[in-house]
Structure formats: structure tokens, C-alpha cells
Tab-separated table of C-alpha atoms in Angstrom:
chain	number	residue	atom	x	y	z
A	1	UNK	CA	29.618	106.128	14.414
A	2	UNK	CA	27.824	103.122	15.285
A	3	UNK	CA	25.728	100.818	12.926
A	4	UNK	CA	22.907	98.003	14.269
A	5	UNK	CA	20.359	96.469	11.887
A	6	UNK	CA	17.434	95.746	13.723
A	7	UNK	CA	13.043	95.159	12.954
A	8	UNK	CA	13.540	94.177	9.604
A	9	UNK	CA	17.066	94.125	9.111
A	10	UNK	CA	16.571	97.810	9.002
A	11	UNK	CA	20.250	99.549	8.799
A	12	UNK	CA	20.549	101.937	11.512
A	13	UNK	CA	23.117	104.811	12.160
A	14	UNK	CA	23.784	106.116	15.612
A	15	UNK	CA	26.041	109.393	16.319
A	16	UNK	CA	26.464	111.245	19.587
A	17	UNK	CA	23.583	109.642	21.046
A	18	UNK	CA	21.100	110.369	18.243
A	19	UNK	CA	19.712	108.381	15.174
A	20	UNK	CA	21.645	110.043	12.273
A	21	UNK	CA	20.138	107.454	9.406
A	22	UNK	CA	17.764	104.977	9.242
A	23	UNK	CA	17.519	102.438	5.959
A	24	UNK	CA	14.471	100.534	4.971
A	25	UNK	CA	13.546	97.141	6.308
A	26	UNK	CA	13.043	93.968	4.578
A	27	UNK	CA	9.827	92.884	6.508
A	28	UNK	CA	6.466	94.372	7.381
A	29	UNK	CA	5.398	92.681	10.882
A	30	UNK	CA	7.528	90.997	13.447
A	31	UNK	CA	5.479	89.013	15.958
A	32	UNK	CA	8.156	89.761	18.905
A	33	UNK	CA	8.067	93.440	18.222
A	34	UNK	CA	4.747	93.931	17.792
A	35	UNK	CA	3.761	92.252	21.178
A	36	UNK	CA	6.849	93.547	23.092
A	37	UNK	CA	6.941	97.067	21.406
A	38	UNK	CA	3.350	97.356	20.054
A	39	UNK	CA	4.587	97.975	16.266
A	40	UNK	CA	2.218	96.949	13.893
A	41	UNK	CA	3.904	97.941	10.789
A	42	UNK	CA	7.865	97.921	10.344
A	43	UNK	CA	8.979	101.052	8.688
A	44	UNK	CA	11.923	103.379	8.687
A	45	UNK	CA	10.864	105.360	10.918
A	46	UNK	CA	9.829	102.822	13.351
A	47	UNK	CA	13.259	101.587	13.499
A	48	UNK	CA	14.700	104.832	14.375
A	49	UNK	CA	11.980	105.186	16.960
A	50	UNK	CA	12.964	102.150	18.380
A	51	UNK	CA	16.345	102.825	18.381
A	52	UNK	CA	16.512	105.883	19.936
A	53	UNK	CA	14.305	104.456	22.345
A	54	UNK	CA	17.467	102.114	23.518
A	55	UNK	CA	19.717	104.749	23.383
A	56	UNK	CA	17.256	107.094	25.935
A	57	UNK	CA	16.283	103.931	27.929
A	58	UNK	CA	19.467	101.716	28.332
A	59	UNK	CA	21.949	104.237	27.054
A	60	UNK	CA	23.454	102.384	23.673
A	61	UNK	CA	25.618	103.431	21.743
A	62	UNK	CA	27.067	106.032	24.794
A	63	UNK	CA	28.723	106.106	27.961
A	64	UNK	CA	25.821	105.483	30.062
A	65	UNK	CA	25.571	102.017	28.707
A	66	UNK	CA	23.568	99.756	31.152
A	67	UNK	CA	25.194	96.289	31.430
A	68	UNK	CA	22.937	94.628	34.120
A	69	UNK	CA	19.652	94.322	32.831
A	70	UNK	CA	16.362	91.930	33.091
A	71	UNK	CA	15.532	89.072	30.705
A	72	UNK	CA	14.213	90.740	27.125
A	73	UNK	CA	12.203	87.244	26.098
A	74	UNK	CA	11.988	84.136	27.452
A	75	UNK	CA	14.244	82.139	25.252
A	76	UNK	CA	16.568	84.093	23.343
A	77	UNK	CA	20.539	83.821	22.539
A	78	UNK	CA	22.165	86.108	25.748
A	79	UNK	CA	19.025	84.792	28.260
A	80	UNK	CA	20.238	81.236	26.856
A	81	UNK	CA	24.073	81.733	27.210
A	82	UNK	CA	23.365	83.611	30.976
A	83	UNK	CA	21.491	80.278	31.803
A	84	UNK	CA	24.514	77.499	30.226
A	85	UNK	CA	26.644	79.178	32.321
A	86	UNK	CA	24.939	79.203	35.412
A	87	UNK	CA	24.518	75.586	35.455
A	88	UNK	CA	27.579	74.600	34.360
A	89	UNK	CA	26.942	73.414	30.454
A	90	UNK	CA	29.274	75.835	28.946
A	91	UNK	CA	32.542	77.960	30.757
A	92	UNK	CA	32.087	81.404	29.012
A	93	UNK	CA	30.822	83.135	25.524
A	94	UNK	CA	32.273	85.262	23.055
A	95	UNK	CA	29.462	87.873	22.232
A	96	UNK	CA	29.252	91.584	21.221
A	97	UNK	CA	28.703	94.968	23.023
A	98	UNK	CA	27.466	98.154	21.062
A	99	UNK	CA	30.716	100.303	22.199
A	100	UNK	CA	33.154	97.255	23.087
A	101	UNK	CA	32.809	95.109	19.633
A	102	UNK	CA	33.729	91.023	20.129
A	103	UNK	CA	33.910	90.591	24.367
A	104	UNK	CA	34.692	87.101	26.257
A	105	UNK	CA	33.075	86.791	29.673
A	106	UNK	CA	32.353	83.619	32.047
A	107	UNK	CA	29.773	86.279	33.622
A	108	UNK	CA	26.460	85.241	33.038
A	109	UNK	CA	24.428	88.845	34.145
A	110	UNK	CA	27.031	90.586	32.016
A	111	UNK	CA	26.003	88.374	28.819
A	112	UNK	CA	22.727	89.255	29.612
A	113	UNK	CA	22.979	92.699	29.911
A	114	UNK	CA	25.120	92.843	26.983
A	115	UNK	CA	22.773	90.991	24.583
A	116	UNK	CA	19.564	91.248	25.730
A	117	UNK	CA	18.331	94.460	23.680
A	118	UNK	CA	20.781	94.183	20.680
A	119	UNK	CA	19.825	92.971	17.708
A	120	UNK	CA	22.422	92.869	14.840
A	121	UNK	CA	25.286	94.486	15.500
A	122	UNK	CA	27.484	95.632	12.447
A	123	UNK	CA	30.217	98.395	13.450
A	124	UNK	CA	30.777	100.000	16.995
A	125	UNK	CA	33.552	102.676	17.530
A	126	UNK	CA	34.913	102.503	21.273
A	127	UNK	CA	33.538	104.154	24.273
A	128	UNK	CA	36.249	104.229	27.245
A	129	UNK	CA	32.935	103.956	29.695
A	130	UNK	CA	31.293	100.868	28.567
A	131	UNK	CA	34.523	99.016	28.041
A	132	UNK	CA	35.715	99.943	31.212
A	133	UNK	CA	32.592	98.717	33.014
A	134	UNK	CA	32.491	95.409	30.809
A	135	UNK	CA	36.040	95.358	32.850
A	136	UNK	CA	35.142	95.522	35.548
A	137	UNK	CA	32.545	93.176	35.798
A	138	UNK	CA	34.872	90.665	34.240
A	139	UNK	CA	34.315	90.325	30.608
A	140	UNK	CA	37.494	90.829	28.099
A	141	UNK	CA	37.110	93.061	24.626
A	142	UNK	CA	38.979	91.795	22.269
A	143	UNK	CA	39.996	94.964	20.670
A	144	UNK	CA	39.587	98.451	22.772
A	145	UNK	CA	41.550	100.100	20.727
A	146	UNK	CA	39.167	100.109	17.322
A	147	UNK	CA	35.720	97.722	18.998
A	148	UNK	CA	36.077	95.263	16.657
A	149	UNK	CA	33.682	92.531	15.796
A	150	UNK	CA	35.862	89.508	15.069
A	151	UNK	CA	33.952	86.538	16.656
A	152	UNK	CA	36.742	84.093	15.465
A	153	UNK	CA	39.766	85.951	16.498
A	154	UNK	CA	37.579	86.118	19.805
A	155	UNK	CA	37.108	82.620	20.261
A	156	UNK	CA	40.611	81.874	19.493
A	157	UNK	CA	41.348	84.111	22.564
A	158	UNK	CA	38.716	82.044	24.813
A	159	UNK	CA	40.228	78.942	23.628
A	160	UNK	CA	43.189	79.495	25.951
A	161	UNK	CA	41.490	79.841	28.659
A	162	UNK	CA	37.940	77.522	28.692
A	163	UNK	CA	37.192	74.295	27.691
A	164	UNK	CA	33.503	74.719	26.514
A	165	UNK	CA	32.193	78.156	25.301
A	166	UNK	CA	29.216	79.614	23.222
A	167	UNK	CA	30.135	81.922	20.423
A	168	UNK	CA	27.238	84.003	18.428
A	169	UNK	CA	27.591	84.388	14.554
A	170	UNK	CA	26.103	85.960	12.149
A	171	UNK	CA	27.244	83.797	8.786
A	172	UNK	CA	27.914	80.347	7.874
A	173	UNK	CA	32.124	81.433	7.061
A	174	UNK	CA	32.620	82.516	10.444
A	175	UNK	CA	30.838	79.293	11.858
A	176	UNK	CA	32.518	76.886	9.423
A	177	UNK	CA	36.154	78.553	10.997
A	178	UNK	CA	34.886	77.907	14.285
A	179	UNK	CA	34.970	74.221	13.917
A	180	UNK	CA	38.083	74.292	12.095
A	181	UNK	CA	39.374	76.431	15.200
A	182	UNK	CA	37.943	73.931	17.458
A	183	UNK	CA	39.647	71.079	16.292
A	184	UNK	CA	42.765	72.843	16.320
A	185	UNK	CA	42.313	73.848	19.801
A	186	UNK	CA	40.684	70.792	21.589
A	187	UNK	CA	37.985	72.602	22.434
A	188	UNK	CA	34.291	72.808	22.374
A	189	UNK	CA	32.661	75.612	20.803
A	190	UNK	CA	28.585	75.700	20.885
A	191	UNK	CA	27.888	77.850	17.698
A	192	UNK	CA	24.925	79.715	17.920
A	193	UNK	CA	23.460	81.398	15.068
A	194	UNK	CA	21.971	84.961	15.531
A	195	UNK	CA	20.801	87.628	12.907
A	196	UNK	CA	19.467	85.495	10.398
A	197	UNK	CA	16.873	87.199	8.286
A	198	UNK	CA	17.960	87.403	4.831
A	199	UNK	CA	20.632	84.359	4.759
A	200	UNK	CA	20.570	83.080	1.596
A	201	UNK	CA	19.562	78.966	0.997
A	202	UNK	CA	22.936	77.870	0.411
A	203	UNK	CA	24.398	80.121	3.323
A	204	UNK	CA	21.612	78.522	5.726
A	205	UNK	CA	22.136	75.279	4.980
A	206	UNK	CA	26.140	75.583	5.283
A	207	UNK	CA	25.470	77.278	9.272
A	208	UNK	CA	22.788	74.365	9.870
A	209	UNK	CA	25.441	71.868	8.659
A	210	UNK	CA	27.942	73.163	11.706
A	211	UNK	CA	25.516	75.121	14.394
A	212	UNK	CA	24.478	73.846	18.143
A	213	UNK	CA	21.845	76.764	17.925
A	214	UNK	CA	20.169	78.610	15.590
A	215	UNK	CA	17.384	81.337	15.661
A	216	UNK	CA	14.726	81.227	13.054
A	217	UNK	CA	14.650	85.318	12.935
A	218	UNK	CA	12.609	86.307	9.713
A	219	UNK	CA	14.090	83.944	7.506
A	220	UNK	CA	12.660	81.742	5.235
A	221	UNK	CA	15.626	79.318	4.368
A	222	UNK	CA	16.172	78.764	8.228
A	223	UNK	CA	12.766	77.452	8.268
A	224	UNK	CA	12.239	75.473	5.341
A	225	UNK	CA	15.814	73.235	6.124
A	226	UNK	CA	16.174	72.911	9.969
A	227	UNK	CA	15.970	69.642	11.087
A	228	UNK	CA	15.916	70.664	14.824
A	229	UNK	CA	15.782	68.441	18.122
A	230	UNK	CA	13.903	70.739	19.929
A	231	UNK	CA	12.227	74.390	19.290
A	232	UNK	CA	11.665	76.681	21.683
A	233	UNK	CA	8.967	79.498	20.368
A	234	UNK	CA	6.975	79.749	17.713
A	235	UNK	CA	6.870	82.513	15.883
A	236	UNK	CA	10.665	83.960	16.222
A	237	UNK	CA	12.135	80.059	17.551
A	238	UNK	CA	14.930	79.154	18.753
A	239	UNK	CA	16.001	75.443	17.501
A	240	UNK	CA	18.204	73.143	19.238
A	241	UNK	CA	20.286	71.400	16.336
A	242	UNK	CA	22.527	69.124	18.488
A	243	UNK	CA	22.614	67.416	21.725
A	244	UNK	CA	24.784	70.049	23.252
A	245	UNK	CA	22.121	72.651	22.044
A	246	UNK	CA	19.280	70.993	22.876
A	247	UNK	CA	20.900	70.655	26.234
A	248	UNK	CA	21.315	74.594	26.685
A	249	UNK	CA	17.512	74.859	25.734
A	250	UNK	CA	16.488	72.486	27.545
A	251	UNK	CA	18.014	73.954	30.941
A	252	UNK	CA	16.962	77.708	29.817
A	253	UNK	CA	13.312	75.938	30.395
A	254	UNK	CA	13.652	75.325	33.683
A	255	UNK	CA	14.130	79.678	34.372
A	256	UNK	CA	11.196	80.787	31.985
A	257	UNK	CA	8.625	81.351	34.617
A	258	UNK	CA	5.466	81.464	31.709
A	259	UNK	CA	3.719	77.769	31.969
A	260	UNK	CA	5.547	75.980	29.650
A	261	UNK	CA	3.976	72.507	27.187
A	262	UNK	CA	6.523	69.743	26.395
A	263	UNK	CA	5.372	67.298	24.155
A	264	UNK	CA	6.804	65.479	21.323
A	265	UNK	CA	5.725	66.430	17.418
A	266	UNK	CA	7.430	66.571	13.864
A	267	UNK	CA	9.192	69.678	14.286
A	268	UNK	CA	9.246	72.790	13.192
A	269	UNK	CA	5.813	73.699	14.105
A	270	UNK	CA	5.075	77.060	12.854
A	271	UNK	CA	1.907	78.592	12.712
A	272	UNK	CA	1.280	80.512	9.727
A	273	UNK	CA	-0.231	83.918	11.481
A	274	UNK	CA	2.262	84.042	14.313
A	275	UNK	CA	5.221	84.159	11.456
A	276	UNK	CA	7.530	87.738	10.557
A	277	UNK	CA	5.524	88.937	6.987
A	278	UNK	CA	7.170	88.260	4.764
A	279	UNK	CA	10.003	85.391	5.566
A	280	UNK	CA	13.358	86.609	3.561
């Protein structure tokens, strides 16, 4: 059995390759869905539509998994993370794989291919195919035996190896331990937060307290607080929180190939129609 929330926050389950249950989502319209997807209204059954629509397309959730795959947006977590570590600004990232659970890999096309068409990933049972081909394309599960999503226990495991790493979380506890882990280690750790809709106002402003990166998702508290350095996006942003993050944003620029405006403004700008309805 494998869980993902995605459109919405929409709880979806996936068994043998088919959509076995599908919850109901806590928006109506996502801006990146509707012009990537062409969904104008976020329902149940859009979700599993969608979903089984990755598993038929990309094969996830099953042995067919593909791992080397094109850019999903122009600015997103994974296209970010494949971009730091092409030029240099961080060593490697501790993500997640539908199938694999919590992976570590200085491979920027497998980060990519990877994280570019997940969207919340809450429980994955192990497939022997997709963690062998993470493998072999040099990425590290943390757990094969049960996929486990432990984003600390993965970054602990990075820490002996690289300097400067990304790690994605989903919650201000696990990003709080991440800077306790990093000053234990003598490392640096670029926290990005992913998954947000929903995150309550004291939660958000704990992971904006310690985060390098954040993404605005559908959430309202993410918007009202951040204090970023730069945005990238609109209507789902991105926001750059530190130097370091503003850094890895910065560089991602320089690969979007869409005509881009830089210009300096009170920040965040974000245009009332081109918002997820409603912000949670």
C-alpha cells in the first residue's frame, strides 16, 4: 500500500498499480494544476484521475518507476535541488521516492526524476525495482527493508559523507531537528519546506523561523508571515528565506528558459486571482 496526498491535500491510496481510495481535498482550484493538468475544479475524483494518470504515465507506485524525467515547472523543490547541485551550491539532498521512502543522492537527474511529479508523500512500501534502479544511478535509501520516510535519520546519514546538502520537510519538528543535527555535525543543511497546505500559524511560523526554502503551496499562514528575500512564482511561489536560499533560486533562474523579470518590490507579491481557492 502506498499513500500520497496531492491537489488539495487530497489523501490518496495506491495498491497493485490502481487507485484503491481517494479522500476529499481541502481546496477547490489550484492555479498549477489547472494550467498544467487543465482541472478546473479539485474533487475526489479528480485526484484519483490524476493519480492514476502517474501511475499509467511514469509508473508510480510500481516497478516500472521512471527515474529520469524532464523538468515538471520551472521553479520547484527537485528542479531547484537538480540545479544547486549542478553548480556546485550544495553536495547532495535527502529527498523521497514513492517505492524507496527517505533516499540521499549527489545525482542531480536522479533528484529530478525522483521529485518532479510527487507531491506529498506519506507511506511507501518497498519495490525491489525502483530501489534497485535508484542504486544504480547512485542515490542511497535509507531503509529498503520497510521504505521509510525519516528525513532526519536521512540527513544524519548524509552528514557523514557531504558538507552542504538540501533536505525536504514536511513540518516545522523535523526542520527544528535538522538544525539541532547540524550543529552537532558541522554541517550545512539547506532546509527546504515542501507540502505545506494546511500548516497551522504557529507550525508555519516555527519552519519560517529555521527554513532556507519554503513553498507557499495552498497555505494561508505561509503567506501571511514570510518575510522572503526573493520569490520565485506567483501563484504557487517558491520564497528564498536566507542567503543560502536565495542563492539556490537565484542560480535555478539562470536554467528556466521562459523570459524571466527581475526587479526589486516589497515582497510577497501575490495576486489575488492567480492564488489556490481557498488558502488553508
Amino acid at each position: 500500500m502506498h499513500i500520497m496526498e496531492l491537489l488539495g491535500r487530497t489523501r490518496v491510496k495506491v495498491k497493485d498499480e490502481r487507485v484503491m481510495e481517494s479522500g476529499e481535498p481541502v481546496i477547490e482550484w489550484c492555479p498549477l494544476f489547472d494550467k498544467v493538468w487543465g482541472i478546473k475544479k479539485v474533487t475526489s475524483e479528480a485526484a484519483a484521475g490524476n493519480m492514476a494518470f502517474r501511475v499509467d504515465q511514469y509508473g508510480m507506485f510500481s516497478p516500472r518507476r521512471k527515474l529520469e524525467m524532464g523538468t515538471f515547472v520551472g521553479f520547484g523543490a527537485s528542479e531547484s535541488m537538480m540545479t544547486g547541485i549542478a553548480a556546485g551550491i550544495i553536495d547532495a539532498a535527502v529527498t523521497v521516492c514513492d517505492g524507496a521512502g527517505t533516499v540521499i543522492t549527489s545525482n542531480p537527474e536522479l533528484i529530478q526524476g525522483m521529485g518532479g511529479y510527487i507531491s506529498g508523500l506519506v507511506e511507501t512500501d518497498p519495490i525491489t525495482e525502483v530501489i534497485a534502479g535508484i542504486e544504480a544511478r547512485g542515490g542511497h535509501v535509507l531503509s529498503p527493508k520497510d521504505a521509510a520516510v525519516d528525513q532526519v535519520k536521512g540527513a544524519r546519514w548524509a552528514a557523514d559523507g557531504f558538507s552542504k546538502f538540501a533536505v525536504t520537510v514536511a513540518d516545522a519538528k523535523t526542520a527544528e531537528s535538522l538544525r539541532k543535527l547540524e550543529t552537532e555535525k558541522g554541517v550545512k543543511i539547506m532546509i527546504i519546506g515542501v507540502h505545506l497546505t494546511g500548516i497551522s500559524q504557529k507550525d508555519a511560523s516555527r519552519l519560517l523561523a529555521v527554513a532556507d526554502v519554503v513553498t507557499g503551496c495552498a497555505s494561508k499562514h505561509i503567506r501571511k508571515q514570510v518575510k522572503p528575500l526573493v520569490q520565485v512564482g506567483t501563484a504557487v511561489p517558491l520564497f528564498g528565506l536566507t542567503k543560502w536560499g536565495n542563492e539556490l533560486l537565484i542560480e535555478r533562474a539562470k536554467d528556466v528558459e521562459q523570459p524571466l523579470l527581475i526587479n526589486t518590490m516589497p515582497l510577497p507579491v501575490l495576486p489575488e486571482n492567480k492564488q489556490p481557492r481557498p488558502l488553508v
